[in-house]
């Protein structure tokens, strides 16, 4: 049965316009978007038609679109989030469902989440791997929305990863595992069970260290507080994509998160993505709405 690729990227057109104008510290140089020292080759990242071709070639219903991680920019505040979200609105079609940008460290973040959900345009939210402390007001809103919430790794600050492309090959899986750990040990899945977190790249290192995390709880390691549920139970509340490039690791994902929570994700159009998605893993369309059974406001 066809479904949705949960992990694809496009640069919103409003960001491209701002870059051509030299706004928000952006520029375009030799076919790349230059942002905070990073260069993103435009090409397919700026071509929704190319993503639609991918969808058709894979026999999918559509794709879930989030911005490339360099565009999260949580230090850029509310105005940046508004620019990105306007561009995401322009990208949204029946085959391209977009995940909203939150100014995660701004006090307005809970209100922004509730307002975006009320629009009926966004199919959830995408978050970078950043400091998640003090975000209970945001988690409360996402819980009430039962929001699909993609967690995507950003750049690691570890200077040792500068060689051999390790910033991606090792840094990305580590960053995702760090984000998962921050959520699990703060008991976010237990306290806000409505949130449908989805970890990119198979959850990074999470499945490999899940037993170690539980051992830390069992032996009351310093700083580890009792949780409302075990680590394995918490991890089974997460979704992950299946982008691990290894059949043995996919089997581990099934055991750790539950086979029904392992979803097709390609990371299109990046080179570290997949050349094809497993149709049987594709997310059903009904899982991509942000249900609003009641009015949700930030309080």
Tab-separated table of C-alpha atoms in Angstrom:
chain	number	residue	atom	x	y	z
A	1	UNK	CA	0.000	0.000	0.000
A	2	UNK	CA	1.457	3.410	-0.916
A	3	UNK	CA	2.315	5.839	1.820
A	4	UNK	CA	4.578	8.737	2.722
A	5	UNK	CA	8.319	9.292	2.888
A	6	UNK	CA	8.694	10.998	6.276
A	7	UNK	CA	12.176	12.443	5.759
A	8	UNK	CA	12.737	14.790	2.823
A	9	UNK	CA	14.062	18.329	2.574
A	10	UNK	CA	13.436	21.504	0.604
A	11	UNK	CA	14.614	25.073	1.074
A	12	UNK	CA	11.546	27.328	1.375
A	13	UNK	CA	11.282	29.897	-1.440
A	14	UNK	CA	11.096	32.767	1.045
A	15	UNK	CA	14.547	31.800	2.331
A	16	UNK	CA	15.916	31.855	-1.215
A	17	UNK	CA	14.408	35.278	-1.816
A	18	UNK	CA	15.949	36.578	1.413
A	19	UNK	CA	19.320	35.119	0.414
A	20	UNK	CA	19.271	36.828	-2.977
A	21	UNK	CA	18.551	40.089	-1.146
A	22	UNK	CA	21.330	39.501	1.373
A	23	UNK	CA	18.900	39.432	4.300
A	24	UNK	CA	19.171	37.429	7.558
A	25	UNK	CA	22.891	36.995	6.968
A	26	UNK	CA	22.218	34.805	3.925
A	27	UNK	CA	23.716	34.861	0.456
A	28	UNK	CA	23.800	32.833	-2.746
A	29	UNK	CA	27.187	32.003	-4.202
A	30	UNK	CA	28.033	29.718	-7.131
A	31	UNK	CA	24.721	27.881	-6.927
A	32	UNK	CA	24.806	27.378	-3.162
A	33	UNK	CA	22.945	28.935	-0.273
A	34	UNK	CA	25.516	30.279	2.191
A	35	UNK	CA	24.206	30.246	5.744
A	36	UNK	CA	26.195	30.538	8.979
A	37	UNK	CA	29.334	29.266	7.283
A	38	UNK	CA	27.562	26.295	5.672
A	39	UNK	CA	27.029	25.876	1.949
A	40	UNK	CA	23.876	24.103	0.715
A	41	UNK	CA	23.942	23.311	-3.017
A	42	UNK	CA	20.605	24.545	-4.305
A	43	UNK	CA	19.832	22.253	-7.247
A	44	UNK	CA	17.210	19.776	-6.033
A	45	UNK	CA	16.918	21.399	-2.600
A	46	UNK	CA	15.286	24.330	-4.364
A	47	UNK	CA	13.245	22.228	-6.803
A	48	UNK	CA	9.887	20.898	-5.530
A	49	UNK	CA	9.243	19.384	-8.975
A	50	UNK	CA	12.274	17.120	-8.504
A	51	UNK	CA	10.828	15.886	-5.198
A	52	UNK	CA	7.521	15.176	-6.894
A	53	UNK	CA	9.423	13.095	-9.455
A	54	UNK	CA	11.015	11.144	-6.586
A	55	UNK	CA	7.581	10.502	-5.101
A	56	UNK	CA	6.244	9.227	-8.423
A	57	UNK	CA	9.305	7.070	-9.038
A	58	UNK	CA	8.946	5.433	-5.628
A	59	UNK	CA	5.217	4.859	-6.062
A	60	UNK	CA	4.433	6.887	-2.941
A	61	UNK	CA	1.447	9.050	-2.058
A	62	UNK	CA	3.708	11.922	-1.084
A	63	UNK	CA	6.541	13.202	1.065
A	64	UNK	CA	6.868	14.961	4.397
A	65	UNK	CA	9.052	18.039	3.949
A	66	UNK	CA	11.238	19.712	6.554
A	67	UNK	CA	13.928	22.329	6.134
A	68	UNK	CA	17.606	21.262	5.977
A	69	UNK	CA	19.080	21.350	9.490
A	70	UNK	CA	21.247	24.390	8.776
A	71	UNK	CA	18.007	26.385	8.588
A	72	UNK	CA	16.786	25.660	12.126
A	73	UNK	CA	18.816	28.624	13.454
A	74	UNK	CA	17.237	28.804	16.909
A	75	UNK	CA	19.285	31.853	17.793
A	76	UNK	CA	17.607	33.813	14.965
A	77	UNK	CA	14.295	34.172	16.820
A	78	UNK	CA	10.699	34.665	15.887
A	79	UNK	CA	11.204	36.653	12.690
A	80	UNK	CA	13.298	33.882	11.173
A	81	UNK	CA	10.689	31.251	12.044
A	82	UNK	CA	7.999	33.384	10.419
A	83	UNK	CA	10.049	33.666	7.222
A	84	UNK	CA	10.625	29.907	7.067
A	85	UNK	CA	7.001	29.042	7.820
A	86	UNK	CA	5.711	31.366	5.123
A	87	UNK	CA	7.901	29.555	2.626
A	88	UNK	CA	6.718	26.184	3.899
A	89	UNK	CA	3.120	27.290	3.364
A	90	UNK	CA	4.010	28.052	-0.244
A	91	UNK	CA	5.493	24.558	-0.656
A	92	UNK	CA	2.504	22.690	0.794
A	93	UNK	CA	0.474	20.651	-1.693
A	94	UNK	CA	-1.584	17.449	-1.437
A	95	UNK	CA	1.631	15.510	-2.164
A	96	UNK	CA	4.015	17.639	-0.109
A	97	UNK	CA	3.117	17.893	3.560
A	98	UNK	CA	5.222	20.359	5.482
A	99	UNK	CA	6.536	20.389	9.048
A	100	UNK	CA	6.482	23.740	10.767
A	101	UNK	CA	9.438	25.662	12.154
A	102	UNK	CA	9.329	26.657	15.823
A	103	UNK	CA	11.424	29.434	17.426
A	104	UNK	CA	12.228	26.812	20.010
A	105	UNK	CA	14.109	28.984	22.518
A	106	UNK	CA	11.785	31.970	22.222
A	107	UNK	CA	9.062	32.409	24.868
A	108	UNK	CA	6.559	32.596	22.002
A	109	UNK	CA	7.298	29.031	20.834
A	110	UNK	CA	4.238	27.393	22.473
A	111	UNK	CA	1.938	30.048	21.019
A	112	UNK	CA	3.523	29.646	17.586
A	113	UNK	CA	3.014	25.869	17.705
A	114	UNK	CA	-0.657	26.230	18.596
A	115	UNK	CA	-1.216	28.899	15.930
A	116	UNK	CA	0.461	26.868	13.184
A	117	UNK	CA	-1.632	23.832	14.048
A	118	UNK	CA	-4.859	25.838	13.843
A	119	UNK	CA	-4.051	26.825	10.257
A	120	UNK	CA	-4.550	23.297	8.983
A	121	UNK	CA	-1.558	23.660	6.627
A	122	UNK	CA	1.187	22.014	8.668
A	123	UNK	CA	1.340	18.269	9.292
A	124	UNK	CA	3.489	18.544	12.390
A	125	UNK	CA	6.794	20.103	13.358
A	126	UNK	CA	10.502	19.543	12.786
A	127	UNK	CA	12.982	20.151	15.588
A	128	UNK	CA	16.756	20.250	15.517
A	129	UNK	CA	18.976	18.575	18.078
A	130	UNK	CA	19.500	21.432	20.486
A	131	UNK	CA	19.146	22.161	24.194
A	132	UNK	CA	15.712	20.840	25.180
A	133	UNK	CA	15.776	22.056	28.779
A	134	UNK	CA	12.948	24.329	29.874
A	135	UNK	CA	10.652	23.299	27.005
A	136	UNK	CA	7.767	21.857	29.017
A	137	UNK	CA	5.384	24.588	27.740
A	138	UNK	CA	6.214	23.549	24.171
A	139	UNK	CA	5.867	19.842	24.965
A	140	UNK	CA	2.477	20.518	26.557
A	141	UNK	CA	1.138	22.082	23.354
A	142	UNK	CA	2.568	19.338	21.150
A	143	UNK	CA	1.092	16.730	23.506
A	144	UNK	CA	-2.364	18.283	23.286
A	145	UNK	CA	-2.042	18.344	19.491
A	146	UNK	CA	-0.800	14.736	19.293
A	147	UNK	CA	1.714	16.340	16.955
A	148	UNK	CA	3.980	14.416	14.618
A	149	UNK	CA	7.371	15.854	15.640
A	150	UNK	CA	10.451	15.019	13.593
A	151	UNK	CA	13.816	15.200	15.384
A	152	UNK	CA	16.648	15.902	12.930
A	153	UNK	CA	20.323	16.187	13.901
A	154	UNK	CA	22.195	19.395	13.442
A	155	UNK	CA	25.909	20.059	13.292
A	156	UNK	CA	28.035	18.681	16.141
A	157	UNK	CA	30.472	21.071	17.796
A	158	UNK	CA	33.042	18.320	18.422
A	159	UNK	CA	36.212	19.451	16.615
A	160	UNK	CA	37.494	15.866	16.471
A	161	UNK	CA	34.874	15.141	13.809
A	162	UNK	CA	36.533	17.450	11.285
A	163	UNK	CA	38.260	14.626	9.368
A	164	UNK	CA	36.893	11.812	7.213
A	165	UNK	CA	33.418	13.401	6.953
A	166	UNK	CA	32.877	12.256	10.545
A	167	UNK	CA	30.788	15.343	11.280
A	168	UNK	CA	28.078	13.522	9.339
A	169	UNK	CA	29.065	9.846	9.516
A	170	UNK	CA	29.401	9.868	13.306
A	171	UNK	CA	28.261	13.315	14.413
A	172	UNK	CA	24.718	13.003	13.073
A	173	UNK	CA	23.970	9.647	14.755
A	174	UNK	CA	25.480	10.940	18.008
A	175	UNK	CA	23.426	14.150	17.920
A	176	UNK	CA	20.206	12.200	17.421
A	177	UNK	CA	21.073	9.843	20.263
A	178	UNK	CA	21.842	12.825	22.476
A	179	UNK	CA	18.444	14.329	21.680
A	180	UNK	CA	16.695	11.034	22.404
A	181	UNK	CA	18.553	10.724	25.704
A	182	UNK	CA	17.586	14.254	26.713
A	183	UNK	CA	13.940	13.412	26.076
A	184	UNK	CA	14.006	10.003	27.759
A	185	UNK	CA	15.868	11.072	30.914
A	186	UNK	CA	13.674	14.159	31.311
A	187	UNK	CA	10.723	11.730	31.126
A	188	UNK	CA	9.191	13.680	28.242
A	189	UNK	CA	7.587	10.578	26.628
A	190	UNK	CA	6.082	9.643	29.989
A	191	UNK	CA	4.854	13.117	30.897
A	192	UNK	CA	3.700	14.147	27.405
A	193	UNK	CA	2.647	10.863	25.760
A	194	UNK	CA	0.599	12.519	23.029
A	195	UNK	CA	3.680	13.721	21.133
A	196	UNK	CA	4.584	11.455	18.218
A	197	UNK	CA	8.340	11.965	18.119
A	198	UNK	CA	10.100	10.570	15.047
A	199	UNK	CA	13.888	10.258	15.172
A	200	UNK	CA	15.803	10.560	11.892
A	201	UNK	CA	18.471	8.096	10.721
A	202	UNK	CA	17.012	5.229	12.699
A	203	UNK	CA	17.402	7.177	15.914
A	204	UNK	CA	21.156	7.419	15.442
A	205	UNK	CA	23.004	5.538	18.212
A	206	UNK	CA	19.894	5.205	20.382
A	207	UNK	CA	19.075	1.536	19.790
A	208	UNK	CA	22.685	0.490	20.381
A	209	UNK	CA	22.867	2.143	23.814
A	210	UNK	CA	19.300	1.616	25.057
A	211	UNK	CA	20.363	-1.196	27.393
A	212	UNK	CA	23.123	0.952	28.833
A	213	UNK	CA	20.618	3.719	29.511
A	214	UNK	CA	18.371	1.312	31.407
A	215	UNK	CA	21.346	0.087	33.405
A	216	UNK	CA	22.013	3.688	34.399
A	217	UNK	CA	18.469	3.935	35.726
A	218	UNK	CA	18.649	0.577	37.518
A	219	UNK	CA	21.858	1.511	39.321
A	220	UNK	CA	20.791	5.093	40.141
A	221	UNK	CA	23.734	6.734	38.411
A	222	UNK	CA	24.421	10.364	39.412
A	223	UNK	CA	21.934	12.751	37.840
A	224	UNK	CA	19.616	9.958	36.658
A	225	UNK	CA	16.191	10.414	38.236
A	226	UNK	CA	13.529	7.702	38.416
A	227	UNK	CA	11.348	7.593	35.299
A	228	UNK	CA	7.622	6.993	34.967
A	229	UNK	CA	8.388	4.116	32.590
A	230	UNK	CA	11.373	1.973	31.674
A	231	UNK	CA	13.777	3.065	28.939
A	232	UNK	CA	12.556	0.293	26.585
A	233	UNK	CA	8.956	1.395	27.133
A	234	UNK	CA	9.855	5.025	26.512
A	235	UNK	CA	11.671	4.168	23.285
A	236	UNK	CA	8.664	2.237	22.025
A	237	UNK	CA	6.732	5.494	22.070
A	238	UNK	CA	9.109	6.926	19.450
A	239	UNK	CA	8.940	6.511	15.714
A	240	UNK	CA	12.161	6.312	13.709
A	241	UNK	CA	12.900	6.322	10.015
A	242	UNK	CA	14.647	3.286	8.518
A	243	UNK	CA	17.602	5.179	7.036
A	244	UNK	CA	20.499	3.152	8.464
A	245	UNK	CA	21.929	1.453	5.331
A	246	UNK	CA	22.183	-1.896	7.129
A	247	UNK	CA	19.639	-4.715	7.264
A	248	UNK	CA	20.965	-5.954	10.607
A	249	UNK	CA	20.482	-2.548	12.181
A	250	UNK	CA	16.941	-2.396	10.783
A	251	UNK	CA	16.221	-5.610	12.664
A	252	UNK	CA	17.511	-3.935	15.819
A	253	UNK	CA	15.222	-0.972	15.150
A	254	UNK	CA	12.240	-3.326	14.923
A	255	UNK	CA	13.158	-4.863	18.283
A	256	UNK	CA	13.858	-1.539	19.997
A	257	UNK	CA	11.069	0.683	18.689
A	258	UNK	CA	8.572	-1.854	17.319
A	259	UNK	CA	8.290	-2.686	13.622
A	260	UNK	CA	5.144	-0.582	13.281
A	261	UNK	CA	7.131	2.477	14.427
A	262	UNK	CA	9.913	2.115	11.837
A	263	UNK	CA	8.979	4.312	8.891
A	264	UNK	CA	10.312	4.913	5.402
A	265	UNK	CA	12.587	7.936	5.280
A	266	UNK	CA	14.936	8.774	2.432
A	267	UNK	CA	16.685	12.038	3.473
A	268	UNK	CA	16.058	13.179	-0.117
A	269	UNK	CA	17.995	14.785	-1.808
A	270	UNK	CA	21.177	14.442	0.276
A	271	UNK	CA	23.950	12.000	-0.783
A	272	UNK	CA	23.744	10.116	2.538
A	273	UNK	CA	20.097	9.347	1.848
A	274	UNK	CA	18.638	6.213	0.305
A	275	UNK	CA	18.240	5.392	-3.369
A	276	UNK	CA	14.856	3.781	-2.749
A	277	UNK	CA	12.396	3.515	0.113
A	278	UNK	CA	10.715	0.408	1.475
A	279	UNK	CA	7.063	0.855	0.537
A	280	UNK	CA	5.927	-1.386	3.398
A	281	UNK	CA	7.489	1.091	5.832
A	282	UNK	CA	5.799	4.162	4.339
A	283	UNK	CA	3.682	6.110	6.789
A	284	UNK	CA	-0.069	6.005	6.221
A	285	UNK	CA	-1.682	9.320	5.345
A	286	UNK	CA	-3.868	9.294	8.440
A	287	UNK	CA	-0.807	9.501	10.680
A	288	UNK	CA	0.219	12.833	9.162
A	289	UNK	CA	-2.512	15.086	10.404
A	290	UNK	CA	-2.350	17.309	13.455
A	291	UNK	CA	-5.687	16.428	15.058
A	292	UNK	CA	-7.484	19.338	16.676
A	293	UNK	CA	-10.217	17.642	18.649
A	294	UNK	CA	-10.293	20.670	20.875
A	295	UNK	CA	-8.952	24.183	20.715
A	296	UNK	CA	-5.345	24.256	21.825
A	297	UNK	CA	-3.824	27.423	23.194
A	298	UNK	CA	-0.500	28.169	24.768
A	299	UNK	CA	-0.893	28.752	28.454
